[in-house]
Amino acid sequence: MANHSQFGFQDPSSPIIEELVEFHDHALIVALAICSLVLYLLTLILIENYSLKAAVFRLS
């Protein structure tokens, strides 16, 4: 039975729900990996862009 302080799904009552919970866990891991990759690439691009602008500003 679910309560207010529970931090997840309530216990599955059928094999289909067990598979759905496992799929949810897997989908969250994949989404976290994709978000981490996008954040890393965005940070890399922004750092490169700002360091290039700073180098050009110092030369002129």
N, CA, C and O atoms as a Maestro MAE file, in Angstrom:
{
 s_m_m2io_version
 :::
 2.0.0
}

f_m_ct {
 s_m_title
 :::
 protein
 m_atom[240] {
  # First column is atom index #
  i_m_mmod_type
  r_m_x_coord
  r_m_y_coord
  r_m_z_coord
  i_m_residue_number
  s_m_chain_name
  s_m_pdb_residue_name
  s_m_pdb_atom_name
  i_m_atomic_number
  :::
  1 25 0.834 -1.174 0.000 1 A "MET " " N  " 7
  2 3 0.000 0.000 0.000 1 A "MET " " CA " 6
  3 2 0.883 1.243 0.000 1 A "MET " " C  " 6
  4 15 1.875 1.307 0.727 1 A "MET " " O  " 8
  5 25 0.531 2.204 -0.796 2 A "ALA " " N  " 7
  6 3 1.302 3.442 -0.902 2 A "ALA " " CA " 6
  7 2 0.943 4.388 0.237 2 A "ALA " " C  " 6
  8 15 -0.193 4.416 0.710 2 A "ALA " " O  " 8
  9 25 1.944 5.167 0.670 3 A "ASN " " N  " 7
  10 3 1.687 6.195 1.673 3 A "ASN " " CA " 6
  11 2 2.301 7.506 1.210 3 A "ASN " " C  " 6
  12 15 2.963 7.549 0.173 3 A "ASN " " O  " 8
  13 25 2.087 8.578 1.971 4 A "HIS " " N  " 7
  14 3 2.497 9.913 1.540 4 A "HIS " " CA " 6
  15 2 4.005 10.097 1.512 4 A "HIS " " C  " 6
  16 15 4.504 10.883 0.706 4 A "HIS " " O  " 8
  17 25 4.742 9.405 2.355 5 A "SER " " N  " 7
  18 3 6.191 9.596 2.415 5 A "SER " " CA " 6
  19 2 6.953 8.613 1.527 5 A "SER " " C  " 6
  20 15 8.177 8.527 1.618 5 A "SER " " O  " 8
  21 25 6.263 7.888 0.690 6 A "GLN " " N  " 7
  22 3 6.901 6.891 -0.174 6 A "GLN " " CA " 6
  23 2 7.654 7.580 -1.301 6 A "GLN " " C  " 6
  24 15 7.167 8.551 -1.881 6 A "GLN " " O  " 8
  25 25 8.844 7.072 -1.608 7 A "PHE " " N  " 7
  26 3 9.685 7.682 -2.632 7 A "PHE " " CA " 6
  27 2 9.781 6.809 -3.878 7 A "PHE " " C  " 6
  28 15 10.879 6.679 -4.419 7 A "PHE " " O  " 8
  29 25 8.765 6.239 -4.337 8 A "GLY " " N  " 7
  30 3 8.811 5.402 -5.528 8 A "GLY " " CA " 6
  31 2 7.436 4.830 -5.796 8 A "GLY " " C  " 6
  32 15 6.432 5.252 -5.222 8 A "GLY " " O  " 8
  33 25 7.426 3.852 -6.692 9 A "PHE " " N  " 7
  34 3 6.164 3.199 -7.013 9 A "PHE " " CA " 6
  35 2 5.744 2.272 -5.876 9 A "PHE " " C  " 6
  36 15 6.575 1.829 -5.083 9 A "PHE " " O  " 8
  37 25 4.456 1.990 -5.809 10 A "GLN " " N  " 7
  38 3 4.016 0.998 -4.847 10 A "GLN " " CA " 6
  39 2 4.377 -0.381 -5.392 10 A "GLN " " C  " 6
  40 15 4.643 -0.526 -6.585 10 A "GLN " " O  " 8
  41 25 4.389 -1.379 -4.537 11 A "ASP " " N  " 7
  42 3 4.806 -2.718 -4.936 11 A "ASP " " CA " 6
  43 2 3.918 -3.231 -6.068 11 A "ASP " " C  " 6
  44 15 2.695 -3.101 -6.007 11 A "ASP " " O  " 8
  45 25 4.535 -3.817 -7.106 12 A "PRO " " N  " 7
  46 3 3.741 -4.308 -8.234 12 A "PRO " " CA " 6
  47 2 2.880 -5.504 -7.829 12 A "PRO " " C  " 6
  48 15 3.270 -6.328 -7.002 12 A "PRO " " O  " 8
  49 25 1.711 -5.569 -8.431 13 A "SER " " N  " 7
  50 3 0.794 -6.656 -8.101 13 A "SER " " CA " 6
  51 2 0.635 -7.647 -9.241 13 A "SER " " C  " 6
  52 15 -0.113 -8.616 -9.113 13 A "SER " " O  " 8
  53 25 1.326 -7.423 -10.354 14 A "SER " " N  " 7
  54 3 1.260 -8.365 -11.465 14 A "SER " " CA " 6
  55 2 2.593 -8.355 -12.208 14 A "SER " " C  " 6
  56 15 3.363 -7.403 -12.081 14 A "SER " " O  " 8
  57 25 2.871 -9.401 -12.979 15 A "PRO " " N  " 7
  58 3 4.127 -9.453 -13.734 15 A "PRO " " CA " 6
  59 2 4.248 -8.338 -14.775 15 A "PRO " " C  " 6
  60 15 5.355 -7.893 -15.077 15 A "PRO " " O  " 8
  61 25 3.137 -7.892 -15.314 16 A "ILE " " N  " 7
  62 3 3.178 -6.821 -16.311 16 A "ILE " " CA " 6
  63 2 3.646 -5.518 -15.666 16 A "ILE " " C  " 6
  64 15 4.445 -4.785 -16.248 16 A "ILE " " O  " 8
  65 25 3.154 -5.239 -14.485 17 A "ILE " " N  " 7
  66 3 3.570 -4.026 -13.781 17 A "ILE " " CA " 6
  67 2 5.038 -4.121 -13.375 17 A "ILE " " C  " 6
  68 15 5.741 -3.110 -13.386 17 A "ILE " " O  " 8
  69 25 5.516 -5.314 -13.017 18 A "GLU " " N  " 7
  70 3 6.936 -5.486 -12.706 18 A "GLU " " CA " 6
  71 2 7.792 -5.131 -13.915 18 A "GLU " " C  " 6
  72 15 8.808 -4.449 -13.782 18 A "GLU " " O  " 8
  73 25 7.382 -5.593 -15.092 19 A "GLU " " N  " 7
  74 3 8.115 -5.270 -16.319 19 A "GLU " " CA " 6
  75 2 8.049 -3.774 -16.621 19 A "GLU " " C  " 6
  76 15 9.026 -3.188 -17.088 19 A "GLU " " O  " 8
  77 25 6.909 -3.165 -16.355 20 A "LEU " " N  " 7
  78 3 6.755 -1.733 -16.588 20 A "LEU " " CA " 6
  79 2 7.664 -0.924 -15.667 20 A "LEU " " C  " 6
  80 15 8.237 0.082 -16.088 20 A "LEU " " O  " 8
  81 25 7.797 -1.354 -14.423 21 A "VAL " " N  " 7
  82 3 8.692 -0.675 -13.482 21 A "VAL " " CA " 6
  83 2 10.138 -0.836 -13.935 21 A "VAL " " C  " 6
  84 15 10.908 0.122 -13.865 21 A "VAL " " O  " 8
  85 25 10.527 -2.023 -14.398 22 A "GLU " " N  " 7
  86 3 11.883 -2.231 -14.911 22 A "GLU " " CA " 6
  87 2 12.132 -1.375 -16.152 22 A "GLU " " C  " 6
  88 15 13.216 -0.814 -16.310 22 A "GLU " " O  " 8
  89 25 11.141 -1.272 -17.029 23 A "PHE " " N  " 7
  90 3 11.276 -0.416 -18.205 23 A "PHE " " CA " 6
  91 2 11.438 1.043 -17.796 23 A "PHE " " C  " 6
  92 15 12.244 1.764 -18.385 23 A "PHE " " O  " 8
  93 25 10.689 1.482 -16.804 24 A "HIS " " N  " 7
  94 3 10.787 2.854 -16.313 24 A "HIS " " CA " 6
  95 2 12.186 3.128 -15.781 24 A "HIS " " C  " 6
  96 15 12.767 4.175 -16.068 24 A "HIS " " O  " 8
  97 25 12.728 2.195 -15.009 25 A "ASP " " N  " 7
  98 3 14.076 2.362 -14.473 25 A "ASP " " CA " 6
  99 2 15.102 2.452 -15.602 25 A "ASP " " C  " 6
  100 15 15.998 3.295 -15.562 25 A "ASP " " O  " 8
  101 25 14.971 1.594 -16.597 26 A "HIS " " N  " 7
  102 3 15.893 1.605 -17.736 26 A "HIS " " CA " 6
  103 2 15.758 2.906 -18.532 26 A "HIS " " C  " 6
  104 15 16.760 3.490 -18.944 26 A "HIS " " O  " 8
  105 25 14.534 3.352 -18.744 27 A "ALA " " N  " 7
  106 3 14.316 4.591 -19.498 27 A "ALA " " CA " 6
  107 2 14.904 5.792 -18.768 27 A "ALA " " C  " 6
  108 15 15.425 6.703 -19.412 27 A "ALA " " O  " 8
  109 25 14.834 5.814 -17.446 28 A "LEU " " N  " 7
  110 3 15.424 6.914 -16.685 28 A "LEU " " CA " 6
  111 2 16.944 6.917 -16.798 28 A "LEU " " C  " 6
  112 15 17.552 7.985 -16.870 28 A "LEU " " O  " 8
  113 25 17.564 5.745 -16.816 29 A "ILE " " N  " 7
  114 3 19.017 5.672 -16.969 29 A "ILE " " CA " 6
  115 2 19.423 6.188 -18.343 29 A "ILE " " C  " 6
  116 15 20.397 6.931 -18.461 29 A "ILE " " O  " 8
  117 25 18.694 5.804 -19.375 30 A "VAL " " N  " 7
  118 3 18.992 6.273 -20.729 30 A "VAL " " CA " 6
  119 2 18.787 7.784 -20.825 30 A "VAL " " C  " 6
  120 15 19.613 8.479 -21.418 30 A "VAL " " O  " 8
  121 25 17.709 8.298 -20.256 31 A "ALA " " N  " 7
  122 3 17.456 9.744 -20.285 31 A "ALA " " CA " 6
  123 2 18.538 10.504 -19.530 31 A "ALA " " C  " 6
  124 15 18.956 11.577 -19.966 31 A "ALA " " O  " 8
  125 25 18.995 9.969 -18.414 32 A "LEU " " N  " 7
  126 3 20.075 10.603 -17.658 32 A "LEU " " CA " 6
  127 2 21.369 10.618 -18.463 32 A "LEU " " C  " 6
  128 15 22.097 11.610 -18.447 32 A "LEU " " O  " 8
  129 25 21.660 9.529 -19.164 33 A "ALA " " N  " 7
  130 3 22.867 9.477 -19.989 33 A "ALA " " CA " 6
  131 2 22.804 10.497 -21.120 33 A "ALA " " C  " 6
  132 15 23.795 11.170 -21.402 33 A "ALA " " O  " 8
  133 25 21.655 10.619 -21.765 34 A "ILE " " N  " 7
  134 3 21.501 11.577 -22.860 34 A "ILE " " CA " 6
  135 2 21.619 13.009 -22.339 34 A "ILE " " C  " 6
  136 15 22.301 13.835 -22.946 34 A "ILE " " O  " 8
  137 25 20.965 13.304 -21.231 35 A "CYS " " N  " 7
  138 3 21.053 14.659 -20.654 35 A "CYS " " CA " 6
  139 2 22.473 14.990 -20.229 35 A "CYS " " C  " 6
  140 15 22.925 16.120 -20.412 35 A "CYS " " O  " 8
  141 25 23.175 14.031 -19.670 36 A "SER " " N  " 7
  142 3 24.566 14.262 -19.270 36 A "SER " " CA " 6
  143 2 25.444 14.539 -20.476 36 A "SER " " C  " 6
  144 15 26.296 15.427 -20.432 36 A "SER " " O  " 8
  145 25 25.249 13.790 -21.553 37 A "LEU " " N  " 7
  146 3 26.030 14.001 -22.769 37 A "LEU " " CA " 6
  147 2 25.752 15.380 -23.363 37 A "LEU " " C  " 6
  148 15 26.681 16.077 -23.768 37 A "LEU " " O  " 8
  149 25 24.494 15.774 -23.417 38 A "VAL " " N  " 7
  150 3 24.136 17.084 -23.959 38 A "VAL " " CA " 6
  151 2 24.717 18.199 -23.094 38 A "VAL " " C  " 6
  152 15 25.231 19.182 -23.627 38 A "VAL " " O  " 8
  153 25 24.645 18.066 -21.781 39 A "LEU " " N  " 7
  154 3 25.210 19.071 -20.886 39 A "LEU " " CA " 6
  155 2 26.723 19.166 -21.054 39 A "LEU " " C  " 6
  156 15 27.274 20.267 -21.063 39 A "LEU " " O  " 8
  157 25 27.392 18.040 -21.185 40 A "TYR " " N  " 7
  158 3 28.843 18.030 -21.390 40 A "TYR " " CA " 6
  159 2 29.211 18.717 -22.703 40 A "TYR " " C  " 6
  160 15 30.118 19.549 -22.736 40 A "TYR " " O  " 8
  161 25 28.513 18.372 -23.784 41 A "LEU " " N  " 7
  162 3 28.818 18.977 -25.085 41 A "LEU " " CA " 6
  163 2 28.511 20.469 -25.091 41 A "LEU " " C  " 6
  164 15 29.271 21.250 -25.663 41 A "LEU " " O  " 8
  165 25 27.421 20.875 -24.471 42 A "LEU " " N  " 7
  166 3 27.072 22.289 -24.395 42 A "LEU " " CA " 6
  167 2 28.122 23.064 -23.609 42 A "LEU " " C  " 6
  168 15 28.517 24.159 -24.011 42 A "LEU " " O  " 8
  169 25 28.570 22.507 -22.503 43 A "THR " " N  " 7
  170 3 29.620 23.144 -21.711 43 A "THR " " CA " 6
  171 2 30.909 23.246 -22.504 43 A "THR " " C  " 6
  172 15 31.574 24.282 -22.477 43 A "THR " " O  " 8
  173 25 31.263 22.199 -23.200 44 A "LEU " " N  " 7
  174 3 32.477 22.193 -24.014 44 A "LEU " " CA " 6
  175 2 32.413 23.264 -25.099 44 A "LEU " " C  " 6
  176 15 33.391 23.978 -25.321 44 A "LEU " " O  " 8
  177 25 31.284 23.380 -25.767 45 A "ILE " " N  " 7
  178 3 31.126 24.365 -26.839 45 A "ILE " " CA " 6
  179 2 31.175 25.783 -26.277 45 A "ILE " " C  " 6
  180 15 31.825 26.654 -26.855 45 A "ILE " " O  " 8
  181 25 30.500 26.021 -25.162 46 A "LEU " " N  " 7
  182 3 30.495 27.366 -24.582 46 A "LEU " " CA " 6
  183 2 31.873 27.773 -24.082 46 A "LEU " " C  " 6
  184 15 32.283 28.918 -24.275 46 A "LEU " " O  " 8
  185 25 32.586 26.868 -23.452 47 A "ILE " " N  " 7
  186 3 33.935 27.191 -22.976 47 A "ILE " " CA " 6
  187 2 34.849 27.494 -24.154 47 A "ILE " " C  " 6
  188 15 35.626 28.448 -24.109 47 A "ILE " " O  " 8
  189 25 34.761 26.696 -25.202 48 A "GLU " " N  " 7
  190 3 35.593 26.923 -26.388 48 A "GLU " " CA " 6
  191 2 35.241 28.247 -27.052 48 A "GLU " " C  " 6
  192 15 36.130 28.973 -27.498 48 A "GLU " " O  " 8
  193 25 33.956 28.566 -27.120 49 A "ASN " " N  " 7
  194 3 33.508 29.797 -27.762 49 A "ASN " " CA " 6
  195 2 33.997 31.017 -26.987 49 A "ASN " " C  " 6
  196 15 34.513 31.961 -27.585 49 A "ASN " " O  " 8
  197 25 33.841 31.009 -25.662 50 A "TYR " " N  " 7
  198 3 34.262 32.158 -24.862 50 A "TYR " " CA " 6
  199 2 35.776 32.295 -24.803 50 A "TYR " " C  " 6
  200 15 36.288 33.414 -24.773 50 A "TYR " " O  " 8
  201 25 36.501 31.187 -24.786 51 A "SER " " N  " 7
  202 3 37.957 31.294 -24.757 51 A "SER " " CA " 6
  203 2 38.476 31.792 -26.100 51 A "SER " " C  " 6
  204 15 39.485 32.496 -26.142 51 A "SER " " O  " 8
  205 25 37.812 31.445 -27.193 52 A "LEU " " N  " 7
  206 3 38.205 31.940 -28.511 52 A "LEU " " CA " 6
  207 2 37.932 33.440 -28.610 52 A "LEU " " C  " 6
  208 15 38.754 34.179 -29.152 52 A "LEU " " O  " 8
  209 25 36.782 33.903 -28.091 53 A "LYS " " N  " 7
  210 3 36.471 35.337 -28.111 53 A "LYS " " CA " 6
  211 2 37.461 36.113 -27.252 53 A "LYS " " C  " 6
  212 15 37.860 37.216 -27.625 53 A "LYS " " O  " 8
  213 25 37.863 35.566 -26.122 54 A "ALA " " N  " 7
  214 3 38.821 36.240 -25.249 54 A "ALA " " CA " 6
  215 2 40.182 36.334 -25.925 54 A "ALA " " C  " 6
  216 15 40.869 37.345 -25.786 54 A "ALA " " O  " 8
  217 25 40.582 35.299 -26.653 55 A "ALA " " N  " 7
  218 3 41.871 35.322 -27.343 55 A "ALA " " CA " 6
  219 2 41.855 36.351 -28.467 55 A "ALA " " C  " 6
  220 15 42.845 37.054 -28.669 55 A "ALA " " O  " 8
  221 25 40.753 36.453 -29.200 56 A "VAL " " N  " 7
  222 3 40.644 37.429 -30.284 56 A "VAL " " CA " 6
  223 2 40.618 38.838 -29.705 56 A "VAL " " C  " 6
  224 15 41.214 39.749 -30.278 56 A "VAL " " O  " 8
  225 25 39.936 39.031 -28.575 57 A "PHE " " N  " 7
  226 3 39.870 40.348 -27.940 57 A "PHE " " CA " 6
  227 2 41.253 40.794 -27.466 57 A "PHE " " C  " 6
  228 15 41.587 41.975 -27.568 57 A "PHE " " O  " 8
  229 25 42.053 39.874 -26.953 58 A "ARG " " N  " 7
  230 3 43.387 40.225 -26.479 58 A "ARG " " CA " 6
  231 2 44.315 40.573 -27.635 58 A "ARG " " C  " 6
  232 15 45.225 41.385 -27.470 58 A "ARG " " O  " 8
  233 25 44.102 39.976 -28.795 59 A "LEU " " N  " 7
  234 3 44.966 40.241 -29.944 59 A "LEU " " CA " 6
  235 2 44.659 41.583 -30.590 59 A "LEU " " C  " 6
  236 15 45.546 42.190 -31.190 59 A "LEU " " O  " 8
  237 25 43.434 42.056 -30.483 60 A "SER " " N  " 7
  238 3 43.078 43.314 -31.146 60 A "SER " " CA " 6
  239 2 43.206 44.515 -30.256 60 A "SER " " C  " 6
  240 15 42.937 45.636 -30.688 60 A "SER " " O  " 8
  :::
 }
 m_bond[239] {
  # First column is bond index #
  i_m_from
  i_m_to
  i_m_order
  :::
  1 1 2 1
  2 2 3 1
  3 3 4 2
  4 3 5 1
  5 5 6 1
  6 6 7 1
  7 7 8 2
  8 7 9 1
  9 9 10 1
  10 10 11 1
  11 11 12 2
  12 11 13 1
  13 13 14 1
  14 14 15 1
  15 15 16 2
  16 15 17 1
  17 17 18 1
  18 18 19 1
  19 19 20 2
  20 19 21 1
  21 21 22 1
  22 22 23 1
  23 23 24 2
  24 23 25 1
  25 25 26 1
  26 26 27 1
  27 27 28 2
  28 27 29 1
  29 29 30 1
  30 30 31 1
  31 31 32 2
  32 31 33 1
  33 33 34 1
  34 34 35 1
  35 35 36 2
  36 35 37 1
  37 37 38 1
  38 38 39 1
  39 39 40 2
  40 39 41 1
  41 41 42 1
  42 42 43 1
  43 43 44 2
  44 43 45 1
  45 45 46 1
  46 46 47 1
  47 47 48 2
  48 47 49 1
  49 49 50 1
  50 50 51 1
  51 51 52 2
  52 51 53 1
  53 53 54 1
  54 54 55 1
  55 55 56 2
  56 55 57 1
  57 57 58 1
  58 58 59 1
  59 59 60 2
  60 59 61 1
  61 61 62 1
  62 62 63 1
  63 63 64 2
  64 63 65 1
  65 65 66 1
  66 66 67 1
  67 67 68 2
  68 67 69 1
  69 69 70 1
  70 70 71 1
  71 71 72 2
  72 71 73 1
  73 73 74 1
  74 74 75 1
  75 75 76 2
  76 75 77 1
  77 77 78 1
  78 78 79 1
  79 79 80 2
  80 79 81 1
  81 81 82 1
  82 82 83 1
  83 83 84 2
  84 83 85 1
  85 85 86 1
  86 86 87 1
  87 87 88 2
  88 87 89 1
  89 89 90 1
  90 90 91 1
  91 91 92 2
  92 91 93 1
  93 93 94 1
  94 94 95 1
  95 95 96 2
  96 95 97 1
  97 97 98 1
  98 98 99 1
  99 99 100 2
  100 99 101 1
  101 101 102 1
  102 102 103 1
  103 103 104 2
  104 103 105 1
  105 105 106 1
  106 106 107 1
  107 107 108 2
  108 107 109 1
  109 109 110 1
  110 110 111 1
  111 111 112 2
  112 111 113 1
  113 113 114 1
  114 114 115 1
  115 115 116 2
  116 115 117 1
  117 117 118 1
  118 118 119 1
  119 119 120 2
  120 119 121 1
  121 121 122 1
  122 122 123 1
  123 123 124 2
  124 123 125 1
  125 125 126 1
  126 126 127 1
  127 127 128 2
  128 127 129 1
  129 129 130 1
  130 130 131 1
  131 131 132 2
  132 131 133 1
  133 133 134 1
  134 134 135 1
  135 135 136 2
  136 135 137 1
  137 137 138 1
  138 138 139 1
  139 139 140 2
  140 139 141 1
  141 141 142 1
  142 142 143 1
  143 143 144 2
  144 143 145 1
  145 145 146 1
  146 146 147 1
  147 147 148 2
  148 147 149 1
  149 149 150 1
  150 150 151 1
  151 151 152 2
  152 151 153 1
  153 153 154 1
  154 154 155 1
  155 155 156 2
  156 155 157 1
  157 157 158 1
  158 158 159 1
  159 159 160 2
  160 159 161 1
  161 161 162 1
  162 162 163 1
  163 163 164 2
  164 163 165 1
  165 165 166 1
  166 166 167 1
  167 167 168 2
  168 167 169 1
  169 169 170 1
  170 170 171 1
  171 171 172 2
  172 171 173 1
  173 173 174 1
  174 174 175 1
  175 175 176 2
  176 175 177 1
  177 177 178 1
  178 178 179 1
  179 179 180 2
  180 179 181 1
  181 181 182 1
  182 182 183 1
  183 183 184 2
  184 183 185 1
  185 185 186 1
  186 186 187 1
  187 187 188 2
  188 187 189 1
  189 189 190 1
  190 190 191 1
  191 191 192 2
  192 191 193 1
  193 193 194 1
  194 194 195 1
  195 195 196 2
  196 195 197 1
  197 197 198 1
  198 198 199 1
  199 199 200 2
  200 199 201 1
  201 201 202 1
  202 202 203 1
  203 203 204 2
  204 203 205 1
  205 205 206 1
  206 206 207 1
  207 207 208 2
  208 207 209 1
  209 209 210 1
  210 210 211 1
  211 211 212 2
  212 211 213 1
  213 213 214 1
  214 214 215 1
  215 215 216 2
  216 215 217 1
  217 217 218 1
  218 218 219 1
  219 219 220 2
  220 219 221 1
  221 221 222 1
  222 222 223 1
  223 223 224 2
  224 223 225 1
  225 225 226 1
  226 226 227 1
  227 227 228 2
  228 227 229 1
  229 229 230 1
  230 230 231 1
  231 231 232 2
  232 231 233 1
  233 233 234 1
  234 234 235 1
  235 235 236 2
  236 235 237 1
  237 237 238 1
  238 238 239 1
  239 239 240 2
  :::
 }
}
